Amino acid sequence: MNTLLSLYQEMGWGLSLLVLATFLLAGTVKGVIGLGLPTVSMGLLGLAMAPAHAAALLIVPSTFTNLWQLLLGGHLRGLIVRLWPMLLAIFIGTGIGSLWLGMDGGQWVARALGGALVAYAMCGLFLPVLRVAARHERWLGPVCGIATGIITAATGVFVIPAVPYLQALGLSRDELVQALGLSFSVSTLALAAGLLWHGELGSGELGASLVMLLPALIGMQVGQWLRQRISAALFKRVFFIGLAMLGAHLLING
C-alpha cells in the first residue's frame, strides 16, 4: 500500500465508510470524556481489519488530538519533570514490544486487543479510586510505563496501566487531562516508530490516517457539545460497558 488511492482501492467503499464512522464516533467519545479515541478506533476497526492496519490509521488523529490536549493548561513543564521516568519507559517498552511481539496479524493479536479492552473497561467500571504515595512513584512509574509500552506494541491500546496509574497520582483535573495527553502522545509516537520499523506505516497509511483527522475533529466538536447536555458520568459508564462487550467479542472470536 504505497499510495492513499491504492489503500482505499484495497479497502473498498464499505470498509472506508466504516473507518470514517469509527473515527467520528471515537472523536465524539474523546470530546465527551477526554479520552478513548485510540481505544474505540482499535476496538471497532479490529473487527474488520488487521490490528496493525487499524493502528496505522489512528496515528495522525491520535497525535494531533493528544498534542492539542497536552498543550492546554499550564502544567506541562512540571508534569514532564514528574513523569519523565514513566514516559521514557513507555517508549522503551513499546520498542521492546515491537521487536519481541509486534502486530503480526496472528489471531492472538485480536484476542490480545480484546483482552486489553476488557481489562480497561473493568478498571473503568469497578476499580476504586487508588492513591500512589510519592515515595513509590520512582519505581512504579517506570514499571507501569514498560507494561503500557508492551501492551501498546501488541494491541495499539495504550491506556493500561497508564490511565489508572495517572489517576492515582492525585493530580488536579487540569493536570490529569494534560498528563493523559502527554502519555498518549508518547505512546502514539512510539507506536508509529514500531509500525514504521515493521513496514506497516508507509506513505499510503499516513495519507489515509491524515484523512481520518477530519472526522475525528468533527466528532470531538460534537462530543464537546454533548458534554454540556448529558451526564458525563452516565456516558462514561455506557462507554465502558460497550467497550467490555466489544472486547469480549474480540477475545472470544479473535
PDB file of C-alpha atoms in Angstrom:
ATOM      1  CA  MET A   1       0.000   0.000   0.000  1.00  0.00           C
ATOM      2  CA  ASN A   2       2.226   2.777  -1.269  1.00  0.00           C
ATOM      3  CA  THR A   3      -0.343   5.450  -2.030  1.00  0.00           C
ATOM      4  CA  LEU A   4      -3.528   6.790  -0.481  1.00  0.00           C
ATOM      5  CA  LEU A   5      -5.514   5.789  -3.575  1.00  0.00           C
ATOM      6  CA  SER A   6      -4.259   2.210  -3.520  1.00  0.00           C
ATOM      7  CA  LEU A   7      -5.125   1.941   0.166  1.00  0.00           C
ATOM      8  CA  TYR A   8      -8.747   2.901  -0.392  1.00  0.00           C
ATOM      9  CA  GLN A   9      -8.967   0.753  -3.515  1.00  0.00           C
ATOM     10  CA  GLU A  10      -7.900  -2.161  -1.348  1.00  0.00           C
ATOM     11  CA  MET A  11     -10.300  -1.281   1.476  1.00  0.00           C
ATOM     12  CA  GLY A  12     -13.330  -0.658  -0.728  1.00  0.00           C
ATOM     13  CA  TRP A  13     -16.138   1.848  -0.134  1.00  0.00           C
ATOM     14  CA  GLY A  14     -17.895  -0.214   2.522  1.00  0.00           C
ATOM     15  CA  LEU A  15     -14.849  -0.504   4.759  1.00  0.00           C
ATOM     16  CA  SER A  16     -13.873   3.109   4.037  1.00  0.00           C
ATOM     17  CA  LEU A  17     -17.265   4.312   5.308  1.00  0.00           C
ATOM     18  CA  LEU A  18     -16.886   2.114   8.393  1.00  0.00           C
ATOM     19  CA  VAL A  19     -13.498   3.664   9.091  1.00  0.00           C
ATOM     20  CA  LEU A  20     -14.884   7.207   8.730  1.00  0.00           C
ATOM     21  CA  ALA A  21     -17.811   6.418  11.040  1.00  0.00           C
ATOM     22  CA  THR A  22     -15.453   4.847  13.558  1.00  0.00           C
ATOM     23  CA  PHE A  23     -13.269   7.928  13.827  1.00  0.00           C
ATOM     24  CA  LEU A  24     -16.343  10.159  14.035  1.00  0.00           C
ATOM     25  CA  LEU A  25     -17.606   8.081  16.971  1.00  0.00           C
ATOM     26  CA  ALA A  26     -14.154   7.859  18.568  1.00  0.00           C
ATOM     27  CA  GLY A  27     -13.735  11.626  18.336  1.00  0.00           C
ATOM     28  CA  THR A  28     -17.159  12.114  19.926  1.00  0.00           C
ATOM     29  CA  VAL A  29     -16.200   9.889  22.853  1.00  0.00           C
ATOM     30  CA  LYS A  30     -12.976  11.844  23.338  1.00  0.00           C
ATOM     31  CA  GLY A  31     -14.891  15.101  23.179  1.00  0.00           C
ATOM     32  CA  VAL A  32     -17.196  13.984  25.991  1.00  0.00           C
ATOM     33  CA  ILE A  33     -14.802  12.266  28.400  1.00  0.00           C
ATOM     34  CA  GLY A  34     -11.344  13.449  27.258  1.00  0.00           C
ATOM     35  CA  LEU A  35     -10.003  10.073  26.152  1.00  0.00           C
ATOM     36  CA  GLY A  36     -10.943   6.981  24.173  1.00  0.00           C
ATOM     37  CA  LEU A  37     -10.110   7.889  20.566  1.00  0.00           C
ATOM     38  CA  PRO A  38      -7.429   5.192  20.005  1.00  0.00           C
ATOM     39  CA  THR A  39      -9.272   2.696  22.204  1.00  0.00           C
ATOM     40  CA  VAL A  40     -12.573   2.995  20.335  1.00  0.00           C
ATOM     41  CA  SER A  41     -10.801   3.085  16.967  1.00  0.00           C
ATOM     42  CA  MET A  42      -8.752  -0.037  17.650  1.00  0.00           C
ATOM     43  CA  GLY A  43     -11.717  -1.903  19.109  1.00  0.00           C
ATOM     44  CA  LEU A  44     -14.121  -1.263  16.245  1.00  0.00           C
ATOM     45  CA  LEU A  45     -11.611  -1.459  13.402  1.00  0.00           C
ATOM     46  CA  GLY A  46     -10.209  -4.651  14.915  1.00  0.00           C
ATOM     47  CA  LEU A  47     -13.496  -6.290  13.933  1.00  0.00           C
ATOM     48  CA  ALA A  48     -12.883  -5.603  10.236  1.00  0.00           C
ATOM     49  CA  MET A  49      -9.132  -5.397   9.613  1.00  0.00           C
ATOM     50  CA  ALA A  50      -5.750  -6.443  10.943  1.00  0.00           C
ATOM     51  CA  PRO A  51      -4.830  -4.547  14.140  1.00  0.00           C
ATOM     52  CA  ALA A  52      -1.616  -3.258  12.530  1.00  0.00           C
ATOM     53  CA  HIS A  53      -3.641  -1.569   9.757  1.00  0.00           C
ATOM     54  CA  ALA A  54      -6.045  -0.117  12.324  1.00  0.00           C
ATOM     55  CA  ALA A  55      -3.119   1.191  14.387  1.00  0.00           C
ATOM     56  CA  ALA A  56      -1.594   2.862  11.330  1.00  0.00           C
ATOM     57  CA  LEU A  57      -4.858   4.699  10.622  1.00  0.00           C
ATOM     58  CA  LEU A  58      -5.031   6.217  14.112  1.00  0.00           C
ATOM     59  CA  ILE A  59      -1.501   7.700  14.148  1.00  0.00           C
ATOM     60  CA  VAL A  60      -2.317  11.191  12.803  1.00  0.00           C
ATOM     61  CA  PRO A  61      -5.682  11.719  14.594  1.00  0.00           C
ATOM     62  CA  SER A  62      -4.268  10.435  17.868  1.00  0.00           C
ATOM     63  CA  THR A  63      -1.089  12.504  17.618  1.00  0.00           C
ATOM     64  CA  PHE A  64      -2.894  15.734  16.729  1.00  0.00           C
ATOM     65  CA  THR A  65      -5.665  15.464  19.320  1.00  0.00           C
ATOM     66  CA  ASN A  66      -3.290  14.401  22.102  1.00  0.00           C
ATOM     67  CA  LEU A  67      -0.818  17.204  21.371  1.00  0.00           C
ATOM     68  CA  TRP A  68      -3.763  19.608  21.444  1.00  0.00           C
ATOM     69  CA  GLN A  69      -4.794  18.155  24.815  1.00  0.00           C
ATOM     70  CA  LEU A  70      -1.344  18.269  26.428  1.00  0.00           C
ATOM     71  CA  LEU A  71      -0.650  21.856  25.323  1.00  0.00           C
ATOM     72  CA  LEU A  72      -3.803  23.176  27.026  1.00  0.00           C
ATOM     73  CA  GLY A  73      -3.229  24.227  30.621  1.00  0.00           C
ATOM     74  CA  GLY A  74      -0.139  25.473  32.369  1.00  0.00           C
ATOM     75  CA  HIS A  75       1.373  22.372  33.907  1.00  0.00           C
ATOM     76  CA  LEU A  76       3.397  20.854  31.070  1.00  0.00           C
ATOM     77  CA  ARG A  77       6.883  21.550  32.416  1.00  0.00           C
ATOM     78  CA  GLY A  78       6.056  20.276  35.899  1.00  0.00           C
ATOM     79  CA  LEU A  79       4.413  17.146  34.527  1.00  0.00           C
ATOM     80  CA  ILE A  80       7.400  16.358  32.315  1.00  0.00           C
ATOM     81  CA  VAL A  81       9.722  16.681  35.320  1.00  0.00           C
ATOM     82  CA  ARG A  82       7.474  14.436  37.403  1.00  0.00           C
ATOM     83  CA  LEU A  83       6.521  11.866  34.767  1.00  0.00           C
ATOM     84  CA  TRP A  84       9.626  11.555  32.578  1.00  0.00           C
ATOM     85  CA  PRO A  85      10.660   8.133  34.011  1.00  0.00           C
ATOM     86  CA  MET A  86       7.267   6.677  33.074  1.00  0.00           C
ATOM     87  CA  LEU A  87       7.274   8.395  29.659  1.00  0.00           C
ATOM     88  CA  LEU A  88      10.754   7.112  28.861  1.00  0.00           C
ATOM     89  CA  ALA A  89       9.714   3.634  29.993  1.00  0.00           C
ATOM     90  CA  ILE A  90       6.659   3.762  27.695  1.00  0.00           C
ATOM     91  CA  PHE A  91       8.915   4.480  24.720  1.00  0.00           C
ATOM     92  CA  ILE A  92      11.374   1.740  25.713  1.00  0.00           C
ATOM     93  CA  GLY A  93       8.577  -0.738  26.428  1.00  0.00           C
ATOM     94  CA  THR A  94       6.973  -0.064  23.051  1.00  0.00           C
ATOM     95  CA  GLY A  95      10.327  -0.615  21.357  1.00  0.00           C
ATOM     96  CA  ILE A  96      10.856  -3.883  23.218  1.00  0.00           C
ATOM     97  CA  GLY A  97       7.308  -4.975  22.419  1.00  0.00           C
ATOM     98  CA  SER A  98       7.693  -4.098  18.739  1.00  0.00           C
ATOM     99  CA  LEU A  99      10.842  -6.202  18.461  1.00  0.00           C
ATOM    100  CA  TRP A 100       9.549  -9.023  20.630  1.00  0.00           C
ATOM    101  CA  LEU A 101       5.876  -9.196  19.677  1.00  0.00           C
ATOM    102  CA  GLY A 102       4.689  -6.748  17.029  1.00  0.00           C
ATOM    103  CA  MET A 103       1.274  -6.887  15.382  1.00  0.00           C
ATOM    104  CA  ASP A 104       1.952  -9.786  13.070  1.00  0.00           C
ATOM    105  CA  GLY A 105      -1.688 -10.293  12.106  1.00  0.00           C
ATOM    106  CA  GLY A 106      -1.971 -13.572  14.013  1.00  0.00           C
ATOM    107  CA  GLN A 107      -5.220 -14.459  15.741  1.00  0.00           C
ATOM    108  CA  TRP A 108      -3.567 -13.887  19.105  1.00  0.00           C
ATOM    109  CA  VAL A 109      -3.256 -10.159  18.313  1.00  0.00           C
ATOM    110  CA  ALA A 110      -7.029  -9.702  18.023  1.00  0.00           C
ATOM    111  CA  ARG A 111      -7.517 -11.683  21.234  1.00  0.00           C
ATOM    112  CA  ALA A 112      -4.862  -9.617  22.996  1.00  0.00           C
ATOM    113  CA  LEU A 113      -6.654  -6.470  21.812  1.00  0.00           C
ATOM    114  CA  GLY A 114      -9.924  -7.834  23.179  1.00  0.00           C
ATOM    115  CA  GLY A 115      -8.272  -8.661  26.485  1.00  0.00           C
ATOM    116  CA  ALA A 116      -6.832  -5.155  26.762  1.00  0.00           C
ATOM    117  CA  LEU A 117     -10.243  -3.607  26.075  1.00  0.00           C
ATOM    118  CA  VAL A 118     -11.941  -5.806  28.682  1.00  0.00           C
ATOM    119  CA  ALA A 119      -9.258  -5.006  31.264  1.00  0.00           C
ATOM    120  CA  TYR A 120      -9.605  -1.280  30.650  1.00  0.00           C
ATOM    121  CA  ALA A 121     -13.403  -1.467  30.825  1.00  0.00           C
ATOM    122  CA  MET A 122     -13.296  -3.391  34.111  1.00  0.00           C
ATOM    123  CA  CYS A 123     -10.909  -0.816  35.570  1.00  0.00           C
ATOM    124  CA  GLY A 124     -13.223   1.982  34.489  1.00  0.00           C
ATOM    125  CA  LEU A 125     -16.319   0.292  35.883  1.00  0.00           C
ATOM    126  CA  PHE A 126     -15.106  -1.285  39.108  1.00  0.00           C
ATOM    127  CA  LEU A 127     -11.635  -0.109  40.097  1.00  0.00           C
ATOM    128  CA  PRO A 128     -11.878   2.084  43.192  1.00  0.00           C
ATOM    129  CA  VAL A 129     -10.042   5.387  43.407  1.00  0.00           C
ATOM    130  CA  LEU A 130      -6.431   4.498  44.187  1.00  0.00           C
ATOM    131  CA  ARG A 131      -3.642   6.652  45.562  1.00  0.00           C
ATOM    132  CA  VAL A 132       0.067   6.220  44.879  1.00  0.00           C
ATOM    133  CA  ALA A 133       2.342   7.613  47.568  1.00  0.00           C
ATOM    134  CA  ALA A 134       5.045   9.951  46.277  1.00  0.00           C
ATOM    135  CA  ARG A 135       7.795   7.627  47.524  1.00  0.00           C
ATOM    136  CA  HIS A 136       6.547   4.858  45.196  1.00  0.00           C
ATOM    137  CA  GLU A 137       6.448   6.935  42.006  1.00  0.00           C
ATOM    138  CA  ARG A 138      10.158   6.467  41.319  1.00  0.00           C
ATOM    139  CA  TRP A 139       9.817   2.715  40.751  1.00  0.00           C
ATOM    140  CA  LEU A 140       6.098   2.289  39.978  1.00  0.00           C
ATOM    141  CA  GLY A 141       6.071   4.856  37.157  1.00  0.00           C
ATOM    142  CA  PRO A 142       8.701   3.039  35.062  1.00  0.00           C
ATOM    143  CA  VAL A 143       7.050  -0.335  35.743  1.00  0.00           C
ATOM    144  CA  CYS A 144       3.701   0.984  34.513  1.00  0.00           C
ATOM    145  CA  GLY A 145       5.474   2.610  31.560  1.00  0.00           C
ATOM    146  CA  ILE A 146       7.160  -0.609  30.449  1.00  0.00           C
ATOM    147  CA  ALA A 147       3.891  -2.550  30.788  1.00  0.00           C
ATOM    148  CA  THR A 148       1.970   0.137  28.884  1.00  0.00           C
ATOM    149  CA  GLY A 149       4.573   0.130  26.115  1.00  0.00           C
ATOM    150  CA  ILE A 150       4.485  -3.631  25.639  1.00  0.00           C
ATOM    151  CA  ILE A 151       0.674  -3.655  25.542  1.00  0.00           C
ATOM    152  CA  THR A 152       0.760  -0.740  23.098  1.00  0.00           C
ATOM    153  CA  ALA A 153       3.109  -2.588  20.741  1.00  0.00           C
ATOM    154  CA  ALA A 154       0.964  -5.725  20.815  1.00  0.00           C
ATOM    155  CA  THR A 155      -2.526  -4.208  20.627  1.00  0.00           C
ATOM    156  CA  GLY A 156      -2.377  -0.494  19.734  1.00  0.00           C
ATOM    157  CA  VAL A 157      -4.168   0.283  23.024  1.00  0.00           C
ATOM    158  CA  PHE A 158      -2.131   2.458  25.386  1.00  0.00           C
ATOM    159  CA  VAL A 159      -4.431   3.065  28.345  1.00  0.00           C
ATOM    160  CA  ILE A 160      -3.460   0.073  30.513  1.00  0.00           C
ATOM    161  CA  PRO A 161      -1.982   0.514  33.069  1.00  0.00           C
ATOM    162  CA  ALA A 162      -1.060   4.152  32.312  1.00  0.00           C
ATOM    163  CA  VAL A 163      -4.524   5.655  32.889  1.00  0.00           C
ATOM    164  CA  PRO A 164      -5.210   4.041  36.293  1.00  0.00           C
ATOM    165  CA  TYR A 165      -1.672   4.966  37.391  1.00  0.00           C
ATOM    166  CA  LEU A 166      -2.050   8.623  36.388  1.00  0.00           C
ATOM    167  CA  GLN A 167      -5.476   8.784  38.018  1.00  0.00           C
ATOM    168  CA  ALA A 168      -3.901   7.524  41.264  1.00  0.00           C
ATOM    169  CA  LEU A 169      -1.334  10.337  41.474  1.00  0.00           C
ATOM    170  CA  GLY A 170      -3.781  12.814  42.987  1.00  0.00           C
ATOM    171  CA  LEU A 171      -3.440  15.319  40.142  1.00  0.00           C
ATOM    172  CA  SER A 172      -5.904  18.149  39.689  1.00  0.00           C
ATOM    173  CA  ARG A 173      -8.430  17.789  36.868  1.00  0.00           C
ATOM    174  CA  ASP A 174      -6.442  20.079  34.557  1.00  0.00           C
ATOM    175  CA  GLU A 175      -3.178  18.340  35.420  1.00  0.00           C
ATOM    176  CA  LEU A 176      -4.710  14.917  34.784  1.00  0.00           C
ATOM    177  CA  VAL A 177      -6.084  15.935  31.380  1.00  0.00           C
ATOM    178  CA  GLN A 178      -2.674  17.290  30.417  1.00  0.00           C
ATOM    179  CA  ALA A 179      -0.851  14.250  31.829  1.00  0.00           C
ATOM    180  CA  LEU A 180      -3.076  11.908  29.808  1.00  0.00           C
ATOM    181  CA  GLY A 181      -2.360  13.911  26.660  1.00  0.00           C
ATOM    182  CA  LEU A 182       1.362  13.706  27.391  1.00  0.00           C
ATOM    183  CA  SER A 183       1.295   9.954  27.997  1.00  0.00           C
ATOM    184  CA  PHE A 184      -0.852   9.253  24.936  1.00  0.00           C
ATOM    185  CA  SER A 185       1.370  11.439  22.728  1.00  0.00           C
ATOM    186  CA  VAL A 186       4.485   9.492  23.717  1.00  0.00           C
ATOM    187  CA  SER A 187       2.646   6.191  23.198  1.00  0.00           C
ATOM    188  CA  THR A 188       1.395   7.229  19.760  1.00  0.00           C
ATOM    189  CA  LEU A 189       4.839   8.327  18.580  1.00  0.00           C
ATOM    190  CA  ALA A 190       6.420   5.140  19.937  1.00  0.00           C
ATOM    191  CA  LEU A 191       3.719   3.051  18.226  1.00  0.00           C
ATOM    192  CA  ALA A 192       4.354   4.895  14.955  1.00  0.00           C
ATOM    193  CA  ALA A 193       8.069   4.116  15.237  1.00  0.00           C
ATOM    194  CA  GLY A 194       7.288   0.434  15.815  1.00  0.00           C
ATOM    195  CA  LEU A 195       4.916   0.259  12.847  1.00  0.00           C
ATOM    196  CA  LEU A 196       7.497   2.018  10.673  1.00  0.00           C
ATOM    197  CA  TRP A 197      10.128  -0.499  11.756  1.00  0.00           C
ATOM    198  CA  HIS A 198       7.871  -3.372  10.675  1.00  0.00           C
ATOM    199  CA  GLY A 199       6.966  -1.719   7.366  1.00  0.00           C
ATOM    200  CA  GLU A 200       3.337  -1.147   8.396  1.00  0.00           C
ATOM    201  CA  LEU A 201       3.450   2.653   8.142  1.00  0.00           C
ATOM    202  CA  GLY A 202       4.144   3.918   4.635  1.00  0.00           C
ATOM    203  CA  SER A 203       3.038   6.992   2.715  1.00  0.00           C
ATOM    204  CA  GLY A 204      -0.319   5.409   1.867  1.00  0.00           C
ATOM    205  CA  GLU A 205      -1.103   4.625   5.501  1.00  0.00           C
ATOM    206  CA  LEU A 206      -0.034   8.100   6.633  1.00  0.00           C
ATOM    207  CA  GLY A 207      -2.160   9.703   3.914  1.00  0.00           C
ATOM    208  CA  ALA A 208      -5.190   7.664   4.952  1.00  0.00           C
ATOM    209  CA  SER A 209      -4.518   8.491   8.602  1.00  0.00           C
ATOM    210  CA  LEU A 210      -4.404  12.192   7.735  1.00  0.00           C
ATOM    211  CA  VAL A 211      -7.837  11.892   6.114  1.00  0.00           C
ATOM    212  CA  MET A 212      -9.154  10.372   9.373  1.00  0.00           C
ATOM    213  CA  LEU A 213      -8.204  13.562  11.224  1.00  0.00           C
ATOM    214  CA  LEU A 214     -11.247  15.401   9.842  1.00  0.00           C
ATOM    215  CA  PRO A 215     -13.965  13.029  11.159  1.00  0.00           C
ATOM    216  CA  ALA A 216     -12.080  12.761  14.459  1.00  0.00           C
ATOM    217  CA  LEU A 217     -12.080  16.550  14.882  1.00  0.00           C
ATOM    218  CA  ILE A 218     -15.758  16.788  13.876  1.00  0.00           C
ATOM    219  CA  GLY A 219     -16.522  14.089  16.418  1.00  0.00           C
ATOM    220  CA  MET A 220     -14.628  15.979  19.130  1.00  0.00           C
ATOM    221  CA  GLN A 221     -16.699  19.096  18.449  1.00  0.00           C
ATOM    222  CA  VAL A 222     -19.893  17.019  18.670  1.00  0.00           C
ATOM    223  CA  GLY A 223     -18.648  15.438  21.889  1.00  0.00           C
ATOM    224  CA  GLN A 224     -17.855  18.806  23.459  1.00  0.00           C
ATOM    225  CA  TRP A 225     -21.365  19.954  22.550  1.00  0.00           C
ATOM    226  CA  LEU A 226     -22.862  16.800  24.081  1.00  0.00           C
ATOM    227  CA  ARG A 227     -20.773  17.192  27.253  1.00  0.00           C
ATOM    228  CA  GLN A 228     -22.754  20.321  28.107  1.00  0.00           C
ATOM    229  CA  ARG A 229     -26.064  18.495  27.719  1.00  0.00           C
ATOM    230  CA  ILE A 230     -25.644  14.976  29.122  1.00  0.00           C
ATOM    231  CA  SER A 231     -24.238  13.385  32.237  1.00  0.00           C
ATOM    232  CA  ALA A 232     -20.561  12.682  31.629  1.00  0.00           C
ATOM    233  CA  ALA A 233     -20.609  10.025  34.373  1.00  0.00           C
ATOM    234  CA  LEU A 234     -23.508   8.170  32.733  1.00  0.00           C
ATOM    235  CA  PHE A 235     -21.894   8.457  29.306  1.00  0.00           C
ATOM    236  CA  LYS A 236     -18.634   7.070  30.692  1.00  0.00           C
ATOM    237  CA  ARG A 237     -20.425   4.087  32.243  1.00  0.00           C
ATOM    238  CA  VAL A 238     -22.217   3.292  28.974  1.00  0.00           C
ATOM    239  CA  PHE A 239     -18.885   3.685  27.150  1.00  0.00           C
ATOM    240  CA  PHE A 240     -17.125   1.188  29.420  1.00  0.00           C
ATOM    241  CA  ILE A 241     -19.979  -1.330  29.203  1.00  0.00           C
ATOM    242  CA  GLY A 242     -19.914  -1.135  25.410  1.00  0.00           C
ATOM    243  CA  LEU A 243     -16.135  -1.427  25.426  1.00  0.00           C
ATOM    244  CA  ALA A 244     -16.327  -4.537  27.616  1.00  0.00           C
ATOM    245  CA  MET A 245     -18.796  -6.180  25.220  1.00  0.00           C
ATOM    246  CA  LEU A 246     -16.642  -5.303  22.211  1.00  0.00           C
ATOM    247  CA  GLY A 247     -13.500  -6.594  23.938  1.00  0.00           C
ATOM    248  CA  ALA A 248     -15.243  -9.807  24.954  1.00  0.00           C
ATOM    249  CA  HIS A 249     -16.279 -10.422  21.338  1.00  0.00           C
ATOM    250  CA  LEU A 250     -12.697  -9.965  20.126  1.00  0.00           C
ATOM    251  CA  LEU A 251     -11.352 -12.067  22.979  1.00  0.00           C
ATOM    252  CA  ILE A 252     -13.693 -14.979  22.261  1.00  0.00           C
ATOM    253  CA  ASN A 253     -13.805 -14.885  18.471  1.00  0.00           C
ATOM    254  CA  GLY A 254     -10.388 -13.410  17.665  1.00  0.00           C
TER     255      GLY A 254
END
